[in-house]
Amino acid sequence: MRDHLYLRLALRVTGFLERMLPDAFPFALLAMAVAVLLGALWAGAGFWQMCDGFGKGFFSLLGFTLQMALVIILGHVVASAALIRRLLDRLADVPKTAKGAVVQVGFLAMLSSWLNWGFSLVFSAMLALATARRFAARGQAVDYRALAAASFLGLGSIWAQGLSGSAALQMATPGSLPPGLLGHGIPLSQTIFLWQSLASVAIEITVVTGLLYLVAPPEAHAVSAEALGISLSPPNSLALPVESLRPGEKLEHSPWLLVPFVLLSAAYLVQTLRTAPSKLEAVSLNTINLTLLLFGALLHKTPAKLQQAFAEATSAVWGVILQFPFYGGIAGILAAAGLNTKIAGLFVGAASQSTLPPLVAAYSALLGIFVPSGGSKWLIEAPYVLAAAERLHVHAGWMVATYDLGEALANLVQPFWMLPILGLYKLKARDVMGYTLIVFAVLCPLVLLLTYALGL
């Protein structure tokens, strides 16, 4: 009976948001307008001052935009290889019910995001697509929207508490801190490997996994990809008859042309891993993308197949290319108007020793809606947050962890990080936000409670 109650709630929320929510791009435009209004009315910033910040920030994320576009494209390239499709199909064949399929995708998305959020983004999306295809092949229905939402939940829950958490890695990495910040870094043993942080991760995984089981539609209520008019057919074979190729084209189908790239890439990755002061420092978006491209070359075997797989994947990245610059502009407005300082002061000024952690978590979630970038935000906010922690005698490492707990929550209501996987699924933000908002409604009070109860 209780299961039906949660299911009805999920279906109603999803249906309401499908009708009422716009696509992801209007979120960026609305956030930009709100930032300007707050800058003028609250911070007293001048219009031209904010214009300058907007212009300087608008293209500040171009490098990151290309990195994220490559994450999407190379995920497609690797997933289109026959060997990878077979491996994913085996994993996708494990769950036998529609609910079990959604739960498995969500659980593995959270586990993989603790290891690395970039890997999780690609792996979870490929697994969800493989699961949808497997259920369709068996003649069973699984809710396509719920699968897509579940694959995103790692970035909406625990990623920042894991090995690729931006704030924790910055505090532990020499040279990445602002001059004079606490006079020293904070090792990972005092942030992501605190027992309080590990306990928070375990509790969140348990709660979200159980919640997914309650809200995931069973087969009778599932809306499949076919019902949404979305084709799940994998990419067609890229093989061409060798006898039909002209002499110049045969060179394009020679596997030997890829050998220098494979050798150089593999050697560089091994050397990077071997020489990095910390193995975690060797894992970045660049090394992830190079690894994916290396596997793509090995799996597709010839330049012609690789470039065709690349071409077929590029249609999924238009949303990222269009929208990411707008978030760079919003970050520029906030910095130029001094809004980040005012928001930090509002939260930190009202805090006591016991309430500082939950207030910082709430502050991190709120600002994350406007500027969805944990690393760049932390460099701006760290001096205020850590100074308050020192003044109130709160454990500095726990403050980093609580900041990260709040940072992840924003991703459940901010479509920025949904864009890459929405392009893979051919869905819009409103199709999945019914589920992510339910998770947000549960995790938000849970995170505030954990940061208060586990305070150091």
Short mmCIF file of C-alpha atoms in Angstrom, two decimals, residues 57-403:
data_model
loop_
_atom_site.label_atom_id
_atom_site.label_comp_id
_atom_site.label_asym_id
_atom_site.label_seq_id
_atom_site.Cartn_x
_atom_site.Cartn_y
_atom_site.Cartn_z
CA GLY A 57 32.94 35.33 -17.61
CA PHE A 58 30.90 34.34 -20.67
CA PHE A 59 33.71 32.52 -22.45
CA SER A 60 35.63 31.54 -19.33
CA LEU A 61 34.30 27.98 -19.53
CA LEU A 62 35.27 27.28 -23.14
CA GLY A 63 37.96 24.78 -22.16
CA PHE A 64 35.58 23.03 -19.77
CA THR A 65 32.83 23.10 -22.41
CA LEU A 66 35.04 21.24 -24.87
CA GLN A 67 36.06 18.77 -22.16
CA MET A 68 32.41 18.00 -21.39
CA ALA A 69 31.53 17.77 -25.08
CA LEU A 70 34.31 15.21 -25.49
CA VAL A 71 33.02 13.25 -22.48
CA ILE A 72 29.69 12.90 -24.29
CA ILE A 73 31.11 12.18 -27.74
CA LEU A 74 33.73 9.70 -26.56
CA GLY A 75 31.17 7.95 -24.37
CA HIS A 76 29.15 7.44 -27.56
CA VAL A 77 32.22 6.26 -29.44
CA VAL A 78 33.13 3.64 -26.84
CA ALA A 79 29.52 2.52 -26.36
CA SER A 80 29.05 2.00 -30.12
CA ALA A 81 31.75 -0.69 -30.18
CA ALA A 82 30.35 -4.20 -30.34
CA LEU A 83 32.48 -5.51 -27.46
CA ILE A 84 31.33 -2.78 -25.06
CA ARG A 85 27.70 -3.28 -26.05
CA ARG A 86 28.01 -6.96 -25.18
CA LEU A 87 29.58 -6.20 -21.79
CA LEU A 88 26.89 -3.66 -20.93
CA ASP A 89 24.18 -6.04 -22.12
CA ARG A 90 25.40 -8.64 -19.63
CA LEU A 91 25.17 -6.18 -16.79
CA ALA A 92 21.82 -4.89 -18.06
CA ASP A 93 20.49 -8.45 -18.12
CA VAL A 94 20.86 -8.86 -14.34
CA PRO A 95 17.63 -7.12 -13.21
CA LYS A 96 14.44 -8.93 -14.16
CA THR A 97 11.90 -6.31 -13.10
CA ALA A 98 11.38 -2.68 -14.11
CA LYS A 99 11.90 -1.52 -10.52
CA GLY A 100 15.06 -3.60 -10.16
CA ALA A 101 16.48 -2.09 -13.34
CA VAL A 102 16.07 1.49 -12.08
CA VAL A 103 17.50 0.56 -8.67
CA GLN A 104 20.57 -1.11 -10.21
CA VAL A 105 21.33 1.86 -12.46
CA GLY A 106 20.97 4.32 -9.58
CA PHE A 107 23.06 2.24 -7.17
CA LEU A 108 25.91 1.76 -9.65
CA ALA A 109 25.72 5.43 -10.65
CA MET A 110 26.33 6.43 -7.04
CA LEU A 111 29.15 3.94 -6.50
CA SER A 112 30.92 4.95 -9.71
CA SER A 113 30.50 8.66 -8.95
CA TRP A 114 32.39 8.17 -5.67
CA LEU A 115 35.32 6.92 -7.76
CA ASN A 116 35.11 9.65 -10.40
CA TRP A 117 32.21 11.82 -11.51
CA GLY A 118 33.31 12.04 -15.16
CA PHE A 119 33.55 8.27 -15.46
CA SER A 120 30.20 7.90 -13.71
CA LEU A 121 28.50 10.30 -16.13
CA VAL A 122 29.48 8.18 -19.13
CA PHE A 123 29.25 4.72 -17.55
CA SER A 124 25.83 5.26 -15.96
CA ALA A 125 24.31 6.67 -19.14
CA MET A 126 25.63 3.78 -21.23
CA LEU A 127 24.31 1.28 -18.67
CA ALA A 128 20.87 2.91 -18.61
CA LEU A 129 20.64 2.84 -22.41
CA ALA A 130 21.79 -0.79 -22.49
CA THR A 131 19.20 -1.65 -19.82
CA ALA A 132 16.41 0.01 -21.82
CA ARG A 133 17.47 -1.91 -24.94
CA ARG A 134 17.66 -5.21 -23.06
CA PHE A 135 14.17 -4.82 -21.61
CA ALA A 136 12.80 -3.87 -25.03
CA ALA A 137 14.43 -6.96 -26.56
CA ARG A 138 12.76 -9.12 -23.89
CA GLY A 139 9.39 -7.52 -24.59
CA GLN A 140 9.28 -5.90 -21.15
CA ALA A 141 8.60 -2.27 -20.30
CA VAL A 142 10.92 -0.22 -18.11
CA ASP A 143 10.38 3.47 -17.42
CA TYR A 144 12.87 5.28 -19.64
CA ARG A 145 12.59 8.57 -17.73
CA ALA A 146 13.26 6.85 -14.39
CA LEU A 147 16.31 5.08 -15.84
CA ALA A 148 17.70 8.39 -17.11
CA ALA A 149 17.09 10.10 -13.76
CA ALA A 150 18.68 7.19 -11.85
CA SER A 151 21.84 7.36 -13.97
CA PHE A 152 22.29 10.98 -12.88
CA LEU A 153 21.89 10.44 -9.13
CA GLY A 154 25.59 9.95 -8.47
CA LEU A 155 26.17 13.58 -9.41
CA GLY A 156 23.14 14.56 -7.35
CA SER A 157 24.23 12.86 -4.14
CA ILE A 158 27.75 11.70 -3.25
CA TRP A 159 30.17 12.58 -6.07
CA ALA A 160 31.68 15.54 -4.22
CA GLN A 161 32.34 13.30 -1.21
CA GLY A 162 34.37 10.95 -3.39
CA LEU A 163 37.81 10.72 -4.95
CA SER A 164 37.10 13.44 -7.55
CA GLY A 165 35.50 15.94 -5.17
CA SER A 166 36.79 19.33 -6.35
CA ALA A 167 37.01 21.16 -3.03
CA ALA A 168 38.71 18.27 -1.18
CA LEU A 169 41.24 17.73 -3.98
CA GLN A 170 42.03 21.45 -4.15
CA MET A 171 42.64 21.61 -0.41
CA ALA A 172 44.94 18.59 -0.61
CA THR A 173 46.87 19.69 -3.71
CA PRO A 174 49.85 22.05 -3.26
CA GLY A 175 49.69 25.08 -5.52
CA SER A 176 45.92 25.02 -6.04
CA LEU A 177 45.05 27.08 -2.96
CA PRO A 178 44.72 30.86 -2.78
CA PRO A 179 47.75 32.49 -1.11
CA GLY A 180 47.50 32.53 2.68
CA LEU A 181 44.46 30.25 2.92
CA LEU A 182 44.86 28.78 6.41
CA GLY A 183 48.58 28.73 5.66
CA HIS A 184 48.40 25.06 4.64
CA GLY A 185 46.34 22.45 2.86
CA ILE A 186 44.05 19.80 4.30
CA PRO A 187 44.87 16.17 3.47
CA LEU A 188 42.18 13.85 2.11
CA SER A 189 42.32 11.88 5.35
CA GLN A 190 40.72 14.93 6.99
CA THR A 191 38.01 15.48 4.33
CA ILE A 192 36.63 12.64 2.22
CA PHE A 193 38.13 9.93 4.45
CA LEU A 194 36.77 11.28 7.72
CA TRP A 195 34.53 8.66 9.26
CA GLN A 196 31.74 11.25 9.33
CA SER A 197 32.11 11.79 5.59
CA LEU A 198 32.18 8.06 4.85
CA ALA A 199 29.14 7.54 7.08
CA SER A 200 27.28 10.27 5.18
CA VAL A 201 28.08 8.57 1.88
CA ALA A 202 26.84 5.19 3.12
CA ILE A 203 23.63 6.70 4.51
CA GLU A 204 22.90 8.63 1.31
CA ILE A 205 23.45 5.56 -0.89
CA THR A 206 21.15 3.48 1.32
CA VAL A 207 18.41 6.11 1.45
CA VAL A 208 18.48 6.92 -2.28
CA THR A 209 18.53 3.24 -3.27
CA GLY A 210 15.50 2.56 -1.08
CA LEU A 211 13.74 5.65 -2.40
CA LEU A 212 14.31 4.54 -5.99
CA TYR A 213 12.66 1.22 -5.23
CA LEU A 214 9.61 3.04 -3.87
CA VAL A 215 9.16 5.55 -6.70
CA ALA A 216 10.32 3.57 -9.75
CA PRO A 217 7.25 2.56 -11.80
CA PRO A 218 6.63 -1.16 -12.16
CA GLU A 219 6.17 -2.60 -15.63
CA ALA A 220 2.42 -1.91 -15.66
CA HIS A 221 3.01 1.83 -15.19
CA ALA A 222 6.33 2.20 -17.02
CA VAL A 223 6.63 4.65 -19.91
CA SER A 224 9.14 3.05 -22.26
CA ALA A 225 11.39 4.79 -24.77
CA GLU A 226 9.17 3.44 -27.55
CA ALA A 227 6.12 5.04 -25.93
CA LEU A 228 8.02 8.34 -25.90
CA GLY A 229 8.83 7.99 -29.59
CA ILE A 230 12.56 7.45 -28.96
CA SER A 231 14.49 4.87 -30.94
CA LEU A 232 16.86 2.67 -28.95
CA SER A 233 18.50 1.08 -31.98
CA PRO A 234 22.27 0.91 -31.50
CA PRO A 235 24.49 2.50 -34.15
CA ASN A 236 24.65 0.57 -37.40
CA SER A 237 27.73 -1.43 -38.21
CA LEU A 238 30.49 0.78 -39.55
CA ALA A 239 32.03 -1.99 -41.64
CA LEU A 240 32.39 -1.42 -45.40
CA PRO A 241 33.24 -4.06 -48.00
CA VAL A 242 36.99 -3.85 -48.56
CA GLU A 243 36.63 -4.75 -52.24
CA SER A 244 34.50 -1.63 -52.84
CA LEU A 245 37.17 0.76 -51.55
CA ARG A 246 39.37 2.88 -53.78
CA PRO A 247 43.14 2.81 -53.14
CA GLY A 248 43.07 6.07 -51.18
CA GLU A 249 40.14 4.86 -49.05
CA LYS A 250 41.92 1.64 -48.17
CA LEU A 251 44.46 3.72 -46.24
CA GLU A 252 41.61 5.08 -44.10
CA HIS A 253 40.67 1.50 -43.23
CA SER A 254 44.19 0.50 -42.26
CA PRO A 255 44.54 -0.22 -38.51
CA TRP A 256 48.25 0.59 -38.65
CA LEU A 257 47.60 4.31 -38.89
CA LEU A 258 46.25 4.31 -35.32
CA VAL A 259 49.26 2.50 -33.86
CA PRO A 260 51.36 5.65 -33.16
CA PHE A 261 48.42 7.32 -31.40
CA VAL A 262 47.72 4.22 -29.31
CA LEU A 263 51.38 3.86 -28.27
CA LEU A 264 51.86 7.54 -27.44
CA SER A 265 48.57 7.79 -25.52
CA ALA A 266 49.14 4.62 -23.51
CA ALA A 267 52.70 5.64 -22.65
CA TYR A 268 51.61 9.12 -21.59
CA LEU A 269 48.80 7.79 -19.36
CA VAL A 270 51.11 5.25 -17.71
CA GLN A 271 53.77 7.92 -17.16
CA THR A 272 51.20 10.36 -15.74
CA LEU A 273 49.93 7.74 -13.31
CA ARG A 274 53.44 6.72 -12.33
CA THR A 275 54.82 10.20 -11.70
CA ALA A 276 51.80 11.91 -10.09
CA PRO A 277 52.43 12.77 -6.41
CA SER A 278 49.05 11.21 -5.70
CA LYS A 279 47.33 8.70 -7.97
CA LEU A 280 44.15 10.75 -7.53
CA GLU A 281 45.86 13.76 -9.12
CA ALA A 282 46.37 11.73 -12.30
CA VAL A 283 42.61 11.40 -12.76
CA SER A 284 41.20 14.44 -14.53
CA LEU A 285 38.78 15.18 -17.34
CA ASN A 286 41.71 15.28 -19.75
CA THR A 287 43.04 11.87 -18.75
CA ILE A 288 39.52 10.42 -18.77
CA ASN A 289 38.90 11.74 -22.27
CA LEU A 290 42.26 10.54 -23.55
CA THR A 291 41.59 7.10 -22.06
CA LEU A 292 38.15 6.98 -23.72
CA LEU A 293 39.64 7.99 -27.07
CA LEU A 294 42.36 5.38 -26.66
CA PHE A 295 39.75 2.68 -26.03
CA GLY A 296 37.69 4.01 -28.92
CA ALA A 297 40.67 3.63 -31.26
CA LEU A 298 41.39 0.10 -30.02
CA LEU A 299 37.76 -0.98 -30.25
CA HIS A 300 36.97 0.51 -33.67
CA LYS A 301 40.39 -0.50 -35.03
CA THR A 302 40.54 1.77 -38.11
CA PRO A 303 40.53 5.56 -38.64
CA ALA A 304 37.43 5.33 -40.86
CA LYS A 305 35.35 3.53 -38.23
CA LEU A 306 36.58 5.81 -35.46
CA GLN A 307 35.76 9.02 -37.30
CA GLN A 308 32.34 7.74 -38.36
CA ALA A 309 31.54 6.82 -34.75
CA PHE A 310 32.72 10.29 -33.72
CA ALA A 311 30.49 11.95 -36.35
CA GLU A 312 27.43 9.99 -35.22
CA ALA A 313 27.97 11.15 -31.62
CA THR A 314 28.32 14.90 -32.18
CA SER A 315 24.59 15.61 -32.38
CA ALA A 316 24.31 15.04 -28.61
CA VAL A 317 26.49 17.99 -27.58
CA TRP A 318 24.62 21.03 -28.91
CA GLY A 319 22.97 21.74 -25.54
CA VAL A 320 26.31 21.85 -23.73
CA ILE A 321 27.88 24.14 -26.33
CA LEU A 322 24.94 26.56 -26.22
CA GLN A 323 24.35 26.74 -22.48
CA PHE A 324 27.68 26.42 -20.68
CA PRO A 325 28.85 29.93 -21.68
CA PHE A 326 25.75 31.40 -20.04
CA TYR A 327 26.74 29.86 -16.71
CA GLY A 328 30.21 31.33 -17.13
CA GLY A 329 28.53 34.72 -17.57
CA ILE A 330 26.41 34.20 -14.45
CA ALA A 331 29.53 33.38 -12.43
CA GLY A 332 31.09 36.59 -13.75
CA ILE A 333 28.06 38.63 -12.65
CA LEU A 334 28.14 37.15 -9.14
CA ALA A 335 31.86 37.84 -8.78
CA ALA A 336 31.66 41.38 -10.19
CA ALA A 337 28.71 42.29 -7.94
CA GLY A 338 30.30 40.69 -4.87
CA LEU A 339 27.21 38.53 -4.39
CA ASN A 340 29.20 35.45 -3.40
CA THR A 341 30.72 37.38 -0.48
CA LYS A 342 27.34 38.74 0.62
CA ILE A 343 25.65 35.33 0.46
CA ALA A 344 28.53 33.74 2.41
CA GLY A 345 28.35 36.50 5.02
CA LEU A 346 24.58 36.04 5.36
CA PHE A 347 24.96 32.36 6.22
CA VAL A 348 28.21 32.47 8.17
CA GLY A 349 27.20 35.54 10.17
CA ALA A 350 24.16 33.77 11.57
CA ALA A 351 26.04 30.62 12.55
CA SER A 352 27.20 29.10 15.80
CA GLN A 353 29.63 26.24 16.28
CA SER A 354 26.88 23.62 15.88
CA THR A 355 24.90 25.34 13.12
CA LEU A 356 27.79 26.41 10.87
CA PRO A 357 28.09 23.04 9.02
CA PRO A 358 24.38 22.78 8.01
CA LEU A 359 24.26 26.48 7.14
CA VAL A 360 27.32 26.14 4.90
CA ALA A 361 25.77 23.05 3.26
CA ALA A 362 22.58 25.04 2.58
CA TYR A 363 24.62 27.98 1.29
CA SER A 364 26.61 25.71 -1.03
CA ALA A 365 23.40 24.19 -2.44
CA LEU A 366 21.82 27.61 -2.98
CA LEU A 367 24.81 29.12 -4.75
CA GLY A 368 25.26 25.90 -6.74
CA ILE A 369 21.92 26.57 -8.43
CA PHE A 370 23.38 29.77 -9.91
CA VAL A 371 26.97 28.62 -10.44
CA PRO A 372 27.10 24.82 -10.93
CA SER A 373 30.86 24.42 -10.61
CA GLY A 374 32.19 23.15 -7.30
CA GLY A 375 35.88 23.80 -7.90
CA SER A 376 35.71 27.40 -9.10
CA LYS A 377 33.16 28.36 -6.42
CA TRP A 378 35.23 26.86 -3.63
CA LEU A 379 38.30 28.93 -4.47
CA ILE A 380 36.20 32.08 -4.06
CA GLU A 381 34.34 30.96 -0.95
CA ALA A 382 37.03 29.03 0.94
CA PRO A 383 38.54 32.07 2.71
CA TYR A 384 35.17 33.08 4.22
CA VAL A 385 34.00 29.56 5.08
CA LEU A 386 37.29 28.39 6.60
CA ALA A 387 37.83 31.66 8.48
CA ALA A 388 34.41 31.20 10.08
CA ALA A 389 35.30 27.59 10.93
CA GLU A 390 38.52 28.71 12.59
CA ARG A 391 36.73 31.44 14.52
CA LEU A 392 34.00 29.09 15.75
CA HIS A 393 36.40 26.15 16.36
CA VAL A 394 34.79 23.85 13.77
CA HIS A 395 36.91 21.13 12.13
CA ALA A 396 38.18 22.60 8.83
CA GLY A 397 38.11 19.26 7.00
CA TRP A 398 34.51 18.68 8.05
CA MET A 399 33.65 22.12 6.68
CA VAL A 400 35.03 21.07 3.29
CA ALA A 401 32.97 17.86 3.48
CA THR A 402 29.76 19.69 4.43
CA TYR A 403 30.31 22.18 1.64
#
